[in-house]
mmCIF file of C-alpha atoms and ligand atoms in Angstrom:
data_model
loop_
_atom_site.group_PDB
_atom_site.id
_atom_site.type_symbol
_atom_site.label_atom_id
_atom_site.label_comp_id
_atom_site.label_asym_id
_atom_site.label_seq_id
_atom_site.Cartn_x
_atom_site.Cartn_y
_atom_site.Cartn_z
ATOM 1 C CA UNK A 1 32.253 -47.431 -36.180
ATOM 2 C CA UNK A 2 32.870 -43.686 -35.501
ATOM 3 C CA UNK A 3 34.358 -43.672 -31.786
ATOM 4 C CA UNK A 4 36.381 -40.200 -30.919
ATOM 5 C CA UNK A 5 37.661 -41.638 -27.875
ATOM 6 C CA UNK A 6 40.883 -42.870 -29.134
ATOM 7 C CA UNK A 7 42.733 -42.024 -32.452
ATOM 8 C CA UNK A 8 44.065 -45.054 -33.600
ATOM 9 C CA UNK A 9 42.918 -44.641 -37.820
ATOM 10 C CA UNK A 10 41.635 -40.868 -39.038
ATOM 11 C CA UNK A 11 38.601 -43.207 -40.283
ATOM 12 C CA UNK A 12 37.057 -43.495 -36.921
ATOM 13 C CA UNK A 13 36.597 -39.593 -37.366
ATOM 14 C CA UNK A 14 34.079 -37.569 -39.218
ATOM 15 C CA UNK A 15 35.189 -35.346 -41.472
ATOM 16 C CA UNK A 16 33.186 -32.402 -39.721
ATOM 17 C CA UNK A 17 35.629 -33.707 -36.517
ATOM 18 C CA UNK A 18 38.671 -33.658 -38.558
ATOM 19 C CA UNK A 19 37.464 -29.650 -39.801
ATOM 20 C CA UNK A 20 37.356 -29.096 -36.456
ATOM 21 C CA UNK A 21 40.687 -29.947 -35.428
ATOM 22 C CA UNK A 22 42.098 -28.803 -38.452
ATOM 23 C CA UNK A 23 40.539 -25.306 -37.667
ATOM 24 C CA UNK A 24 41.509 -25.400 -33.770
ATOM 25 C CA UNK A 25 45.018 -26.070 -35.059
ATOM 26 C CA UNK A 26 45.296 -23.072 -37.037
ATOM 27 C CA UNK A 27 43.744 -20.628 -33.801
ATOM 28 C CA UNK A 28 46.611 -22.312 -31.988
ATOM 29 C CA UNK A 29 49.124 -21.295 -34.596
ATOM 30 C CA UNK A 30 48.054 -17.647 -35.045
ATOM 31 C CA UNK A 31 47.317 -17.117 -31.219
ATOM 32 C CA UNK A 32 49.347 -19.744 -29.236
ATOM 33 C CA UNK A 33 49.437 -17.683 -25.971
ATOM 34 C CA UNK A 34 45.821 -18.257 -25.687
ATOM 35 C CA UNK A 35 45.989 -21.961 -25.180
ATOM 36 C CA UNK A 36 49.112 -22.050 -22.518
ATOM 37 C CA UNK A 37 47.393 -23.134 -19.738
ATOM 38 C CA UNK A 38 44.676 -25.512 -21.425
ATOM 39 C CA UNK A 39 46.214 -28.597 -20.273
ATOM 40 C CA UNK A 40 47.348 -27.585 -16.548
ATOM 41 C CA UNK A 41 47.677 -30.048 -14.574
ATOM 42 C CA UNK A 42 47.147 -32.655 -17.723
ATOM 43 C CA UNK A 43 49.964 -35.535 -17.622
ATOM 44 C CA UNK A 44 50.527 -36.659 -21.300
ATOM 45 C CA UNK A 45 52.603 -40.278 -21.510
ATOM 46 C CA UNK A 46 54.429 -41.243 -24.698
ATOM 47 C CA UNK A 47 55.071 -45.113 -25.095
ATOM 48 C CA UNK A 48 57.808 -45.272 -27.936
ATOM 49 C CA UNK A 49 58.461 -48.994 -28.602
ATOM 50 C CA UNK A 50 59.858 -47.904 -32.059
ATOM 51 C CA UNK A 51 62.549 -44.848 -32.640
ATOM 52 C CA UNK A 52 61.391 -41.666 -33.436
ATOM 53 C CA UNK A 53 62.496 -37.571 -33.104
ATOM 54 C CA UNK A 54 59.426 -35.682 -35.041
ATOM 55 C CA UNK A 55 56.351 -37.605 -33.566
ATOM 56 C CA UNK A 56 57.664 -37.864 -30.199
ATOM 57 C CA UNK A 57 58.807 -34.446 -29.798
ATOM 58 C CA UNK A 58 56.369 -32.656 -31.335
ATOM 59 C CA UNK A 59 53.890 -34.447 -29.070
ATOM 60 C CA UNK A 60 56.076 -33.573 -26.184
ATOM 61 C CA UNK A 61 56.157 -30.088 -26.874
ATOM 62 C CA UNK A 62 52.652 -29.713 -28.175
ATOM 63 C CA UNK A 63 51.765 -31.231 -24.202
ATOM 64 C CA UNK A 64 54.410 -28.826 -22.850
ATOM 65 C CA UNK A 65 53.460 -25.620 -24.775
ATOM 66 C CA UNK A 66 49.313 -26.548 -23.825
ATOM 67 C CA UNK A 67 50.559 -26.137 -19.789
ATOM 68 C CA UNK A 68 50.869 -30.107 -19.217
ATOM 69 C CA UNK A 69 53.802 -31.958 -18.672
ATOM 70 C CA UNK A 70 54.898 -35.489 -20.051
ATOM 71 C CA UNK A 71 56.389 -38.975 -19.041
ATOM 72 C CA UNK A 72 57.275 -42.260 -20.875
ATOM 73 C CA UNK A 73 60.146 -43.859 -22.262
ATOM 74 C CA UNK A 74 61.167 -43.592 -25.943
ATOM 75 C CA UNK A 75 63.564 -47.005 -25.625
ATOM 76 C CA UNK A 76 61.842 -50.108 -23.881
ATOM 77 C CA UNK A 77 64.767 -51.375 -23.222
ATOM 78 C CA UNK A 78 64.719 -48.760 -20.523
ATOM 79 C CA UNK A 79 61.491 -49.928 -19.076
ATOM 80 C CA UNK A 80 59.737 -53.162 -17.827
ATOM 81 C CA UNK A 81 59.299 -54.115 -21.281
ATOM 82 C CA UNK A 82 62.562 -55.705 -21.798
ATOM 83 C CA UNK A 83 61.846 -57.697 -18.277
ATOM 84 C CA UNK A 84 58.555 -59.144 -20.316
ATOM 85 C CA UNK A 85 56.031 -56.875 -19.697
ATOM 86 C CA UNK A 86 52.891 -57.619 -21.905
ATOM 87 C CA UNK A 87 51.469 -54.174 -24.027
ATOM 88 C CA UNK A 88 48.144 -55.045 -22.076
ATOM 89 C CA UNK A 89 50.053 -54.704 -18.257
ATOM 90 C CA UNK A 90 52.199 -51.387 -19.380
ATOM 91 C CA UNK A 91 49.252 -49.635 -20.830
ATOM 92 C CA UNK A 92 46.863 -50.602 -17.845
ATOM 93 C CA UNK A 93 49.832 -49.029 -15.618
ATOM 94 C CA UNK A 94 50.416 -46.553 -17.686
ATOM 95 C CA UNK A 95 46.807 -45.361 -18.036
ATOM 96 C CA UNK A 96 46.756 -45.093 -14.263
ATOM 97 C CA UNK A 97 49.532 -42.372 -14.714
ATOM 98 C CA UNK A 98 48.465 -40.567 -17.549
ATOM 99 C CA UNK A 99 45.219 -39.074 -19.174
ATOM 100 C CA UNK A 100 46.571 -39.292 -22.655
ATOM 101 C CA UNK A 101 48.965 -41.776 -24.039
ATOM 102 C CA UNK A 102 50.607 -41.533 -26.922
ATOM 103 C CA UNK A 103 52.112 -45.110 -28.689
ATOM 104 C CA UNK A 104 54.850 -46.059 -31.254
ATOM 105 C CA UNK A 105 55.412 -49.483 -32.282
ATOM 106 C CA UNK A 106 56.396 -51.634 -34.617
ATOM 107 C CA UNK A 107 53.743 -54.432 -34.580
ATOM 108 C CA UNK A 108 50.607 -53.634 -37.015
ATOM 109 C CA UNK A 109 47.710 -53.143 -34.971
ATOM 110 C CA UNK A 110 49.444 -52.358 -31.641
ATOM 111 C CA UNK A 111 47.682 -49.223 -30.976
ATOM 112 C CA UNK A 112 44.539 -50.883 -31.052
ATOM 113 C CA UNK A 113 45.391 -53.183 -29.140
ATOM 114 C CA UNK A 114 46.713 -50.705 -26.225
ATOM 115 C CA UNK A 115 43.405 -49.321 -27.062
ATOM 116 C CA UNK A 116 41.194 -52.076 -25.226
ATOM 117 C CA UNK A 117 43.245 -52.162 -22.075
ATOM 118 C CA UNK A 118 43.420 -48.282 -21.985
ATOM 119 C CA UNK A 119 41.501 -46.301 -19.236
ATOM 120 C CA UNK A 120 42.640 -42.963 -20.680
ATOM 121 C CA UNK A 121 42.805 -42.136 -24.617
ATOM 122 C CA UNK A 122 45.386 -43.652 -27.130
ATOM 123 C CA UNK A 123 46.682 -41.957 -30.073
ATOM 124 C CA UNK A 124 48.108 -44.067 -32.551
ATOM 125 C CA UNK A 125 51.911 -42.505 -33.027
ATOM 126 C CA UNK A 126 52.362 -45.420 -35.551
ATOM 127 C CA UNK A 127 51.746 -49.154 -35.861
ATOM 128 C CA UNK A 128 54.750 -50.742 -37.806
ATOM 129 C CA UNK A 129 53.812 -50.680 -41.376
ATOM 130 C CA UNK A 130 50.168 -50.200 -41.143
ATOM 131 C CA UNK A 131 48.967 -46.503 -40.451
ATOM 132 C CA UNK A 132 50.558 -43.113 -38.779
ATOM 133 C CA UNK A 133 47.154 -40.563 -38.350
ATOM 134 C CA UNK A 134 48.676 -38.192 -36.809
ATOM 135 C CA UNK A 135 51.010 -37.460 -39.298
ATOM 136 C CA UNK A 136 48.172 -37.404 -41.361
ATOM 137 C CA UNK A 137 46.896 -34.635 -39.509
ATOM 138 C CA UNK A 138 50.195 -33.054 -40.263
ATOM 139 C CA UNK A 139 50.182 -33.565 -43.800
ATOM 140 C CA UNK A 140 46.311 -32.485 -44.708
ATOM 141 C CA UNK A 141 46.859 -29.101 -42.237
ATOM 142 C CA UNK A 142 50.445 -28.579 -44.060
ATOM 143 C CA UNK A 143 48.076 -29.193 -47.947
ATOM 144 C CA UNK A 144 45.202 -27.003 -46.183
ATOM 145 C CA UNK A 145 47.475 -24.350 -45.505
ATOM 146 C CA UNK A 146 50.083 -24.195 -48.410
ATOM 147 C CA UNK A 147 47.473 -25.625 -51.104
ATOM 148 C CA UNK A 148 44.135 -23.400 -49.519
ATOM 149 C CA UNK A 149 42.176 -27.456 -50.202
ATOM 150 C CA UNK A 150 41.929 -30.697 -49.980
ATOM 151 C CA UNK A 151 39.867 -31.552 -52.656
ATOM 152 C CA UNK A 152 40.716 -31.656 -56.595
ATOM 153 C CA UNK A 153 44.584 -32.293 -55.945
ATOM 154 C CA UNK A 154 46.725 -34.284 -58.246
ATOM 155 C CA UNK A 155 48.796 -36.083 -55.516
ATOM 156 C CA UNK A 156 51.999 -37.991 -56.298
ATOM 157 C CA UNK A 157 53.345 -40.747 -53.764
ATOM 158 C CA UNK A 158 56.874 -41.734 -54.036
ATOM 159 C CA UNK A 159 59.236 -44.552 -53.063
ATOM 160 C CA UNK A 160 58.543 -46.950 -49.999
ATOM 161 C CA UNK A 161 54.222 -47.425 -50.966
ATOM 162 C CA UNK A 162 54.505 -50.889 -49.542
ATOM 163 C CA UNK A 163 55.486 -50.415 -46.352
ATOM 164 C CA UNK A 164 54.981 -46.179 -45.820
ATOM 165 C CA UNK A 165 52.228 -46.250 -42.920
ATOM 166 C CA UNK A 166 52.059 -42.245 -43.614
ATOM 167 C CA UNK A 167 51.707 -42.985 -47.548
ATOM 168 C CA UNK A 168 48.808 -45.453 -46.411
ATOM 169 C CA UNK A 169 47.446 -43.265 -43.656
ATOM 170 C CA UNK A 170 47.499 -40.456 -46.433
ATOM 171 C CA UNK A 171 45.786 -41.854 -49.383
ATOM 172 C CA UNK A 172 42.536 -43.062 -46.572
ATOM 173 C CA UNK A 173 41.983 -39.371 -45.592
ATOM 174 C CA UNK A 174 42.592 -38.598 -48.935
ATOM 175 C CA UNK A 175 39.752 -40.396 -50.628
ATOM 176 C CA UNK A 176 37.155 -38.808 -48.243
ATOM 177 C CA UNK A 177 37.257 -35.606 -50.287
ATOM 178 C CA UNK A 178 36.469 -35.436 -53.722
ATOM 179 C CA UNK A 179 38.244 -35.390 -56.799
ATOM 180 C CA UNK A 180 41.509 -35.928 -55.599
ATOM 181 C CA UNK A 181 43.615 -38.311 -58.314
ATOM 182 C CA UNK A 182 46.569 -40.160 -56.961
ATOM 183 C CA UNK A 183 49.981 -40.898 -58.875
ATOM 184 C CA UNK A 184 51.932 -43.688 -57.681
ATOM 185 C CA UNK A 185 55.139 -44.004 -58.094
ATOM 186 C CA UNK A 186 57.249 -47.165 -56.698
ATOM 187 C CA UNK A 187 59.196 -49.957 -57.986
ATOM 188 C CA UNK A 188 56.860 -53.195 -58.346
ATOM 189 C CA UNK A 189 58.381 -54.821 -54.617
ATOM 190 C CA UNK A 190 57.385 -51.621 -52.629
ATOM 191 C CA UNK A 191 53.567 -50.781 -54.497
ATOM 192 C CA UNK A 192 50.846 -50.190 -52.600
ATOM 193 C CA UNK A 193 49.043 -52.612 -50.793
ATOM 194 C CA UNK A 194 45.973 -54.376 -53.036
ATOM 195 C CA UNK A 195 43.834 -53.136 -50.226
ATOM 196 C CA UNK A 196 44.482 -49.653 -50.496
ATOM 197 C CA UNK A 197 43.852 -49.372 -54.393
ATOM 198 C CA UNK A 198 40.669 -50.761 -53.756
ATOM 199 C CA UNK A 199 40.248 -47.800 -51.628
ATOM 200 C CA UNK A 200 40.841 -45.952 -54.240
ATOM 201 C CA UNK A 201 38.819 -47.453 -56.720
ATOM 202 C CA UNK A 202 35.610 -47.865 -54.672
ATOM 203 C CA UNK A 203 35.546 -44.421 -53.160
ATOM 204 C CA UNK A 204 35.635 -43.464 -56.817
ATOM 205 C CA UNK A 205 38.604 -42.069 -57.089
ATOM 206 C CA UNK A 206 41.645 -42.880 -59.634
ATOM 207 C CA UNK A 207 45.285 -43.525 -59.655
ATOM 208 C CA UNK A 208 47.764 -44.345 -62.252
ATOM 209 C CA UNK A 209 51.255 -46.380 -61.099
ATOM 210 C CA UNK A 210 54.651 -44.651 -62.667
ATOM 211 C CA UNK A 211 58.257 -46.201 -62.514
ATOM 212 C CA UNK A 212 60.118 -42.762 -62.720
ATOM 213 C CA UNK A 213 59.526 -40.074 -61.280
ATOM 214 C CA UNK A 214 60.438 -37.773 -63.949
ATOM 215 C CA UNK A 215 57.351 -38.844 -65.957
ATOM 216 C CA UNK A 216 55.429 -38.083 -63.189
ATOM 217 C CA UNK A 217 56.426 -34.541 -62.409
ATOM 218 C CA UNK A 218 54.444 -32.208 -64.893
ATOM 219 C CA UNK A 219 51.496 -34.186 -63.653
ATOM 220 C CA UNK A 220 51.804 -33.128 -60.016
ATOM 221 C CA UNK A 221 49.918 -30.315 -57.461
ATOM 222 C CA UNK A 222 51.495 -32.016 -54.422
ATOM 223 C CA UNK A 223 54.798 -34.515 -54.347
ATOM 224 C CA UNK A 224 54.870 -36.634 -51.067
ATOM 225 C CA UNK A 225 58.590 -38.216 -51.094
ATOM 226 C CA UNK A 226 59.172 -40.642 -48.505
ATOM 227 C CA UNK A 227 62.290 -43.063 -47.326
ATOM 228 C CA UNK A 228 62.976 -46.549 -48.500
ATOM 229 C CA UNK A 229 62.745 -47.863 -44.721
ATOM 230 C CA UNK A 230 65.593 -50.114 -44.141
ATOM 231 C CA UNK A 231 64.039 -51.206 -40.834
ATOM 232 C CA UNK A 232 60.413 -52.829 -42.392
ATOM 233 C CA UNK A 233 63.108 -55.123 -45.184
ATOM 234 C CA UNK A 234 63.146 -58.949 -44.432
ATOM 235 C CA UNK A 235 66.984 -59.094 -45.501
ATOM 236 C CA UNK A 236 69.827 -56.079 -46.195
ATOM 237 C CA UNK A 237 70.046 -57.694 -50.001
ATOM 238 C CA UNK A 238 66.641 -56.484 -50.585
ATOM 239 C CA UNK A 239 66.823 -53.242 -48.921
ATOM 240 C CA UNK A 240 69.850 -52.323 -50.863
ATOM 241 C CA UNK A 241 67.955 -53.520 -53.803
ATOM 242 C CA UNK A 242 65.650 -51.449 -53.256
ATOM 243 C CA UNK A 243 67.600 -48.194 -51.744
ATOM 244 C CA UNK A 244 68.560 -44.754 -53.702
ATOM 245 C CA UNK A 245 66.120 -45.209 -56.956
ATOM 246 C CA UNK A 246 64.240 -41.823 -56.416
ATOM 247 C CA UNK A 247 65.918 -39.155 -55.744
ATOM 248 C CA UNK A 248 64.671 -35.580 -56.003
ATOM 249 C CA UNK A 249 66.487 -33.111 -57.914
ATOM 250 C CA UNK A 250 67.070 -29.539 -59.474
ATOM 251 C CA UNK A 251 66.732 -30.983 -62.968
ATOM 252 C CA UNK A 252 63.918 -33.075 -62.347
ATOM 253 C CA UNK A 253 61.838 -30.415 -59.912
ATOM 254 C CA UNK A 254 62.250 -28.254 -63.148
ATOM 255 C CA UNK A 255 59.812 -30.377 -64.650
ATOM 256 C CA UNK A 256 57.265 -29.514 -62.297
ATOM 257 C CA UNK A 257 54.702 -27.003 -62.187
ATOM 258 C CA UNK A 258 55.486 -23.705 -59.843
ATOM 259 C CA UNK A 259 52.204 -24.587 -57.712
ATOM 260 C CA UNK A 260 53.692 -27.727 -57.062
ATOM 261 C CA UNK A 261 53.898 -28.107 -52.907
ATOM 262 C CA UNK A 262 56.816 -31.133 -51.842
ATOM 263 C CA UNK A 263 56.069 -33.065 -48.639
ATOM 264 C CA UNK A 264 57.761 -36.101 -46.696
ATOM 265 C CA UNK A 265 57.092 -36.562 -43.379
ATOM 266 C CA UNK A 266 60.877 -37.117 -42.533
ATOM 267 C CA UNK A 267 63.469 -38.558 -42.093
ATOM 268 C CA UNK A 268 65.201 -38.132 -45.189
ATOM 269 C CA UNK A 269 68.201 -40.306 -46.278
ATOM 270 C CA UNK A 270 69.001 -39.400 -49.885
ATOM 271 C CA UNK A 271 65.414 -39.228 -51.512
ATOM 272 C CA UNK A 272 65.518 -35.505 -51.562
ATOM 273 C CA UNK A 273 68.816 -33.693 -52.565
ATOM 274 C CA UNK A 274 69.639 -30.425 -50.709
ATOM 275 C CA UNK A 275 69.595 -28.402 -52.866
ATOM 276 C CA UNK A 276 66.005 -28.623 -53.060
ATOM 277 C CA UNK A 277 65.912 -27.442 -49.278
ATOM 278 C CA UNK A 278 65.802 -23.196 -50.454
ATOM 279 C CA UNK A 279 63.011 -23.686 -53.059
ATOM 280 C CA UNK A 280 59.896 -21.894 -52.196
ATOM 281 C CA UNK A 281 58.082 -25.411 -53.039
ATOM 282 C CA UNK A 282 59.772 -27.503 -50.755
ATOM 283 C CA UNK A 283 57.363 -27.414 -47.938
ATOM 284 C CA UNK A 284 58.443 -30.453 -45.650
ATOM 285 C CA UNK A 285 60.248 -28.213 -43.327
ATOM 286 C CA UNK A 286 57.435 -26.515 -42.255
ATOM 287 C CA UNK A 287 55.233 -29.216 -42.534
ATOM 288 C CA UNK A 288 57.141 -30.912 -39.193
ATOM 289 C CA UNK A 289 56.213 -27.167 -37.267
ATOM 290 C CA UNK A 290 52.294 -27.568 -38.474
ATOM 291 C CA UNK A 291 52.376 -31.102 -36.981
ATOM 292 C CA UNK A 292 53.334 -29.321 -33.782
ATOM 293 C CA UNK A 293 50.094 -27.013 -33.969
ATOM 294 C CA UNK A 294 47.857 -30.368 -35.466
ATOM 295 C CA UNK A 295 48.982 -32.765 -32.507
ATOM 296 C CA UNK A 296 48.148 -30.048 -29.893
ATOM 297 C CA UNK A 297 44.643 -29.162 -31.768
ATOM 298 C CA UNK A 298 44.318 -33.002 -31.450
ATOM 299 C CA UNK A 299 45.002 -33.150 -27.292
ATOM 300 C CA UNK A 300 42.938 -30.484 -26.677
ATOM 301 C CA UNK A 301 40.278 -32.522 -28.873
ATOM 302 C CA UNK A 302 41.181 -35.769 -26.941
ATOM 303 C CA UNK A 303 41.096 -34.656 -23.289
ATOM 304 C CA UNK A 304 37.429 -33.043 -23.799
ATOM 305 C CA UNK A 305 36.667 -37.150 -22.847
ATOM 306 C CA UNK A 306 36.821 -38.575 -19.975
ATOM 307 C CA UNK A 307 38.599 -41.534 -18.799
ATOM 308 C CA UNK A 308 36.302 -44.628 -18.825
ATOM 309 C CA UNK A 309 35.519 -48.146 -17.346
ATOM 310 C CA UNK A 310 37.304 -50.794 -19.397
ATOM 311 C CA UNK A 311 35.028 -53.274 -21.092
ATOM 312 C CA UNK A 312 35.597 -56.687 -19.985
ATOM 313 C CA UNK A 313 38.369 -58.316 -22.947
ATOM 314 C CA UNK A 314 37.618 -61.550 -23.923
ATOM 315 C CA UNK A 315 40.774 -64.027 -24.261
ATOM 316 C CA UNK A 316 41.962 -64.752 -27.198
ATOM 317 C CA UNK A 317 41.835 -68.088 -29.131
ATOM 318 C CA UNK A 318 44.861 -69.942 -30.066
ATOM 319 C CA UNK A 319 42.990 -71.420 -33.837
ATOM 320 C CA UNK A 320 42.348 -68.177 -34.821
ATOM 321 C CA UNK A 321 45.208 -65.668 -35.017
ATOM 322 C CA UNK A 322 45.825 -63.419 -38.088
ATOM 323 C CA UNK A 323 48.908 -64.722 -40.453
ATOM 324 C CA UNK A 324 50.407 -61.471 -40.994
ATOM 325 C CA UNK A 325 53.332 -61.905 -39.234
ATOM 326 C CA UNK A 326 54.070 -58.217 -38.250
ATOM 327 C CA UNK A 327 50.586 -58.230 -36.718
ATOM 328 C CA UNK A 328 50.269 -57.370 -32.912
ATOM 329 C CA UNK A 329 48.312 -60.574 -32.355
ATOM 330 C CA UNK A 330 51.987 -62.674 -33.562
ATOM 331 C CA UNK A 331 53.679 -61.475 -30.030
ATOM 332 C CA UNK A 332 50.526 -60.667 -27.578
ATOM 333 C CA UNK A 333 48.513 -64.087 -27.656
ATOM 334 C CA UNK A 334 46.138 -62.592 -25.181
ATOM 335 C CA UNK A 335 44.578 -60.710 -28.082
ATOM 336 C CA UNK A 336 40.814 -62.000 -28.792
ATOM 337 C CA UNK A 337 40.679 -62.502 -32.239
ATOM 338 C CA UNK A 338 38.824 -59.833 -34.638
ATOM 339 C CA UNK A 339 38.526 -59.949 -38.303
ATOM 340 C CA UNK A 340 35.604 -58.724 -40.463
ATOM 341 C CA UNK A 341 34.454 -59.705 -43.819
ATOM 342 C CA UNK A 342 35.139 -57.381 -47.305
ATOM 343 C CA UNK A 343 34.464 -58.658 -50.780
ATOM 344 C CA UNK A 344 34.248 -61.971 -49.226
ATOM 345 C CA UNK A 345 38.010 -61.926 -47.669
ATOM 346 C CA UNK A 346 38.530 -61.720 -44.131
ATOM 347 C CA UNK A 347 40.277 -59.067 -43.050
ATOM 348 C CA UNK A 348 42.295 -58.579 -39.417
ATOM 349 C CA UNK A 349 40.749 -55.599 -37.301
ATOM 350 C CA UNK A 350 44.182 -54.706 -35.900
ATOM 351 C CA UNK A 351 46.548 -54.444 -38.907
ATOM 352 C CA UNK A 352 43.910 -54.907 -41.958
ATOM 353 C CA UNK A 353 45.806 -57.572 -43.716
ATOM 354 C CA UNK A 354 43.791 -59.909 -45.589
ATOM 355 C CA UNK A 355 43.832 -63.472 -44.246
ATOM 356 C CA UNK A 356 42.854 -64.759 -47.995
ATOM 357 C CA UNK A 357 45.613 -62.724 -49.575
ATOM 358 C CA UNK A 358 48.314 -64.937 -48.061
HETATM 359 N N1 CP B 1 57.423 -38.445 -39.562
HETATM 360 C C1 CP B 1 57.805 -39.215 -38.518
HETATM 361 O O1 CP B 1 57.049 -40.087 -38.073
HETATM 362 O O2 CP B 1 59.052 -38.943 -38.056
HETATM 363 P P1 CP B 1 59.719 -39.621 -36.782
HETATM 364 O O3 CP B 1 59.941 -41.075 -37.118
HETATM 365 O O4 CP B 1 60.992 -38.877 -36.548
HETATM 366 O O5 CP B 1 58.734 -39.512 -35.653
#
């Protein structure tokens, strides 16, 4: 279902919606005095359950630079949280206080959840492992910009697929535009998710998996590098197992081809050696300041809503909870169960895992 009001996957927008934004971001960016008093009087909160410095600051000072101001708490150990406080109470609070909330956490499906108990829009800064649309926003508007398209690319995807919400977040926009061909390139423990390759597959596109990354590099109009995230490992032995197999390099970039554009959405650890930083195809520096002109595109988009009655939530069901066990519905029982049906496997609405798969 296509529903505007919140953004808490890029697939609940259309793609003419997603044009829009991506062409109000770049008016912003060549004329930002224009839009410094489009959110006066505007309060934007930012709910950070999960650390962060890119998503929360560049909403912060895309809310700031618009004429609004901002609250929240980027710790919830510095909030009622740490005194109990369910998602569903802070976010009903919360929405009281703000007209646009923005929310990081590490459950899968959290932002939908805040979502339903949200009087005021919710943007989806990133739910654990599962999706990060807003720094899809960056990424396409950084490939619109630098590449002139979205369609046609060969796109590589490198290190954590597993767990990399941006990677997953990335390849779903991705596959709404033709002819795009995916390279991925991971160690078998951190592939992508089955789910996501049957993406892929049925929106009739391809991919092709690669263990090194030096293979892969002739092959390549766009390189997205990304961390092995020590925080989404069960144990340290498997991170470190895991930790410093791709790293970028002079000798290894000269493989590439001279169109070639390199993102990551940041932070880097080792996966990118600095001496790449200087070359004119290392584009993930920039890429952070186009999120700043995306995520304020996106505000403006959000706040043309109004704030809304909630729906009455039913409770949730203790028999039938989703086995994922990074999904939201693990730590807020109050949850009402969702799942729908694909291929014949049921599938969890809040962090797509499918129940079958286990
Ligand atoms: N890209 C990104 O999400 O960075 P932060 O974790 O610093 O927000």
């Amino acid at each position: 279902m296509l529903n505007s009001r919140h953004l808490i996957d890029l697939d609940h927008y259309t793609l003419e919606q997603i044009d829009d934004i991506l062409t109000l971001a770049k008016m912003i960016m060549n004329k930002p005095q224009y839009y410094t008093d489009s959110c006066h009087g505007k309060v934007m909160a930012t709910l950070f359950y999960e650390p962060s410095t890119r998503t929360q600051m560049s909403f912060q000072t895309a809310m700031l630079r618009l004429g609004g101001s901002v609250i929240g708490f980027d710790n919830p150990v510095n909030s009622s949280v740490s005194k109990g406080e369910t998602l569903k109470d802070t976010v009903r609070v919360v929405s009281n206080y703000a007209d646009i909330i923005t929310i990081r956490n590490p459950y899968e499906g959290a932002a939908k959840a805040a979502s339903m108990y949200s009087r005021v829009p919710v943007i989806n800064a990133g739910d654990g492992g599962h999706l990060h649309p807003t720094q899809t926003l960056t990424d396409i508007f950084t490939l619109k910009e630098t590449k002139g398209t979205l369609e046609h690319l060969t796109v590589g995807l490198c290190g954590d697929l597993k767990y990399g919400r941006t990677v997953h977040s990335l390849i779903k926009t991705l596959c709404r535009y033709p002819g795009n061909r995916f390279v991925l390139i991971s160690t078998k423990e951190l592939a992508l998710p089955q789910y996501l390759k049957d993406i892929i597959v049925e929106t009739g596109h391809q991919f092709q998996e690669i263990d090194h990354l030096t293979d892969a590099m002739p092959l390549l109009d766009v390189l997205y590098m990304t961390r092995i995230q020590q925080e989404r490992f069960t144990s340290k032995a498997a991170y470190e197992q895991q930790k410093g197999i791709y790293v970028l390099d002079a000798p290894k970039l000269a493989r590439a081809k001279y169109g070639l554009k390199i993102l990551h959405p940041l932070p880097r650890v080792d996966e990118i050696s600095q001496e790449i930083d200087d070359d004119p195809r290392a584009e993930y520096f920039n890429q952070t300041e186009y999120g700043m002109y995306a995520r304020m595109a996106l505000i403006l988009h959000m706040l043309d809503g109004s704030t809304k009655q909630l729906d009455t939530i039913p409770e949730g069901d203790d028999k039938h909870y989703c086995c994922n066990p990074k999904c939201i519905t693990q730590t807020e029982k109050y949850l009402p169960p969702a799942f729908y049906c694909h291929k014949d496997i049921l599938v969890c609405e809040y962090c797509e895992h499918a129940v079958d798969r286990e």
